[in-house]
Amino acid sequence: MGKSSASPDLLIGAIGNWYNAIVSYDAKKAQMQKALTEQLLRSAVTDKKIQTYHQLVEFRHKIFTNEILRDPLPENQAHVDESIVETDQVLNYLYHLMEGRMAFQRENYLQSLGHYQKAERSIHSVSELERAEFFFLLGEGFYRINQYMHASLYLDLAKEIFELSSRHDERVIACTSLQASIYSELRLYHQAEEFFLDCLEQPNLKPFNRSIHLRAYGLHKERNGMLQDARDYYDEALHTGDQYDTLIGSKTKTNLANVLLRLGDCSGVALLEEAEEDMKTFNLVEFTARNRITRGLYVSSIDLLLVDQGLDELVNQELYFEATEAYEEVAAVLEMDQQFELALSYMRMANELRLKQFSIGINN
């Protein structure tokens, strides 16, 4: 007797239950429903709409498990027919959420926000907790283009909803950590310190999530001129959870190599080489540029051609806040080298970029 096939309705129900478990932040149930869905898929006759639904929920699962932060390569993205998602509000939401998240991982932050704006048109079709996740991603997107007021607004909205759920403690902490980073970048160090400590003192953080907050705290310490503390937190972040061999780990290697070399620790050279090799895989403009700047400033003699190449890459990508900090770092190194006029020219450029960061998204 032939093997019976699963009905489309049964499969759609399983995918729906999987999605609901993700939104409810129930990791065990989400994994069980994922396994059930995959089992049903093997014996189901599906149309394009069901296939699209499955692919988009699978991508949402990767956001939920942080897989997209570990290895955001193109094969993690679903390839769907846009004409199908246009006729279904939930699919339309999930599709633009996916496109927005992938654009964010590629450092195309304006493109990412454009997709989120399209997803927002269908936000009424999803649950309150899913809206909270969406508000968090919007806040993160606005943070990356230095629109701190909008970022704070969306993070507050997300946090208010997450705080109503006993399962979403880690999402509340994620909001707090991002708010701490905003305070840090605005040089409100006392408030940032308070928020970061609140995050890191939470006892039940998953190791990988903890590693992300440790890295953010290291960035705060570096920004505050506390390089030895920054070194320690970057090192702890790298060796917490499985961060070392992930995309986030490659970013941390870039940060740690820079700090080690600024502290005169030659072990930073080997770590810099490792970070440079990682970026050949991940191909991120910001961290490729940062590695160039670190090499140009601290490995052998100062190589301003290499430094300027890295600085130009940051500016061309409209990463003005990051470029501002990099120009200030270059100016400080040149001042230490008693190249005062040259240091002044880099500091002037840093001041220009500090203003330019508020023009992101405005057509010139």
CSV table of N, CA and C in Angstrom, one decimal, residues 289-310 330:
chain,number,residue,atom,x,y,z
A,289,ALA,N,37.3,47.8,6.3
A,289,ALA,CA,37.9,49.1,6.4
A,289,ALA,C,38.6,49.3,7.7
A,290,ARG,N,37.9,48.8,8.8
A,290,ARG,CA,38.5,48.9,10.1
A,290,ARG,C,39.9,48.2,10.2
A,291,ASN,N,39.9,47.0,9.6
A,291,ASN,CA,41.1,46.2,9.6
A,291,ASN,C,42.2,46.9,8.8
A,292,ARG,N,41.9,47.6,7.7
A,292,ARG,CA,42.9,48.4,7.0
A,292,ARG,C,43.4,49.5,7.8
A,293,ILE,N,42.5,50.2,8.5
A,293,ILE,CA,43.0,51.3,9.3
A,293,ILE,C,43.9,50.9,10.5
A,294,THR,N,43.5,49.8,11.1
A,294,THR,CA,44.4,49.2,12.2
A,294,THR,C,45.7,48.8,11.7
A,295,ARG,N,45.8,48.1,10.5
A,295,ARG,CA,47.1,47.7,9.9
A,295,ARG,C,47.9,49.0,9.6
A,296,GLY,N,47.2,50.0,9.0
A,296,GLY,CA,48.0,51.2,8.5
A,296,GLY,C,48.5,52.0,9.7
A,297,LEU,N,47.9,51.9,10.9
A,297,LEU,CA,48.3,52.7,12.0
A,297,LEU,C,49.3,52.0,12.9
A,298,TYR,N,49.2,50.7,13.1
A,298,TYR,CA,49.8,50.0,14.2
A,298,TYR,C,50.8,48.9,13.8
A,299,VAL,N,50.7,48.4,12.5
A,299,VAL,CA,51.6,47.4,12.1
A,299,VAL,C,52.8,48.0,11.3
A,300,SER,N,54.0,47.8,11.8
A,300,SER,CA,55.2,48.5,11.2
A,300,SER,C,55.0,50.0,11.3
A,301,SER,N,55.4,50.7,10.3
A,301,SER,CA,55.3,52.2,10.4
A,301,SER,C,53.9,52.6,9.9
A,302,ILE,N,53.6,53.9,10.2
A,302,ILE,CA,52.3,54.4,9.8
A,302,ILE,C,52.2,54.5,8.3
A,303,ASP,N,51.1,53.9,7.7
A,303,ASP,CA,50.9,53.9,6.3
A,303,ASP,C,49.6,54.6,6.0
A,304,LEU,N,49.7,55.9,5.7
A,304,LEU,CA,48.5,56.7,5.6
A,304,LEU,C,47.7,56.4,4.3
A,305,LEU,N,48.4,55.8,3.3
A,305,LEU,CA,47.7,55.4,2.1
A,305,LEU,C,46.6,54.3,2.4
A,306,LEU,N,47.1,53.4,3.2
A,306,LEU,CA,46.2,52.3,3.6
A,306,LEU,C,45.1,52.8,4.6
A,307,VAL,N,45.5,53.7,5.5
A,307,VAL,CA,44.6,54.3,6.4
A,307,VAL,C,43.5,55.0,5.7
A,308,ASP,N,43.9,55.9,4.7
A,308,ASP,CA,42.9,56.7,4.0
A,308,ASP,C,42.0,55.8,3.1
A,309,GLN,N,42.5,54.7,2.6
A,309,GLN,CA,41.7,53.8,1.9
A,309,GLN,C,40.5,53.3,2.8
A,310,GLY,N,40.9,52.9,4.0
A,310,GLY,CA,39.9,52.4,4.9
A,310,GLY,C,38.9,53.5,5.3
A,330,VAL,N,42.9,58.2,14.2
A,330,VAL,CA,44.0,58.6,13.4
A,330,VAL,C,44.7,59.9,13.8
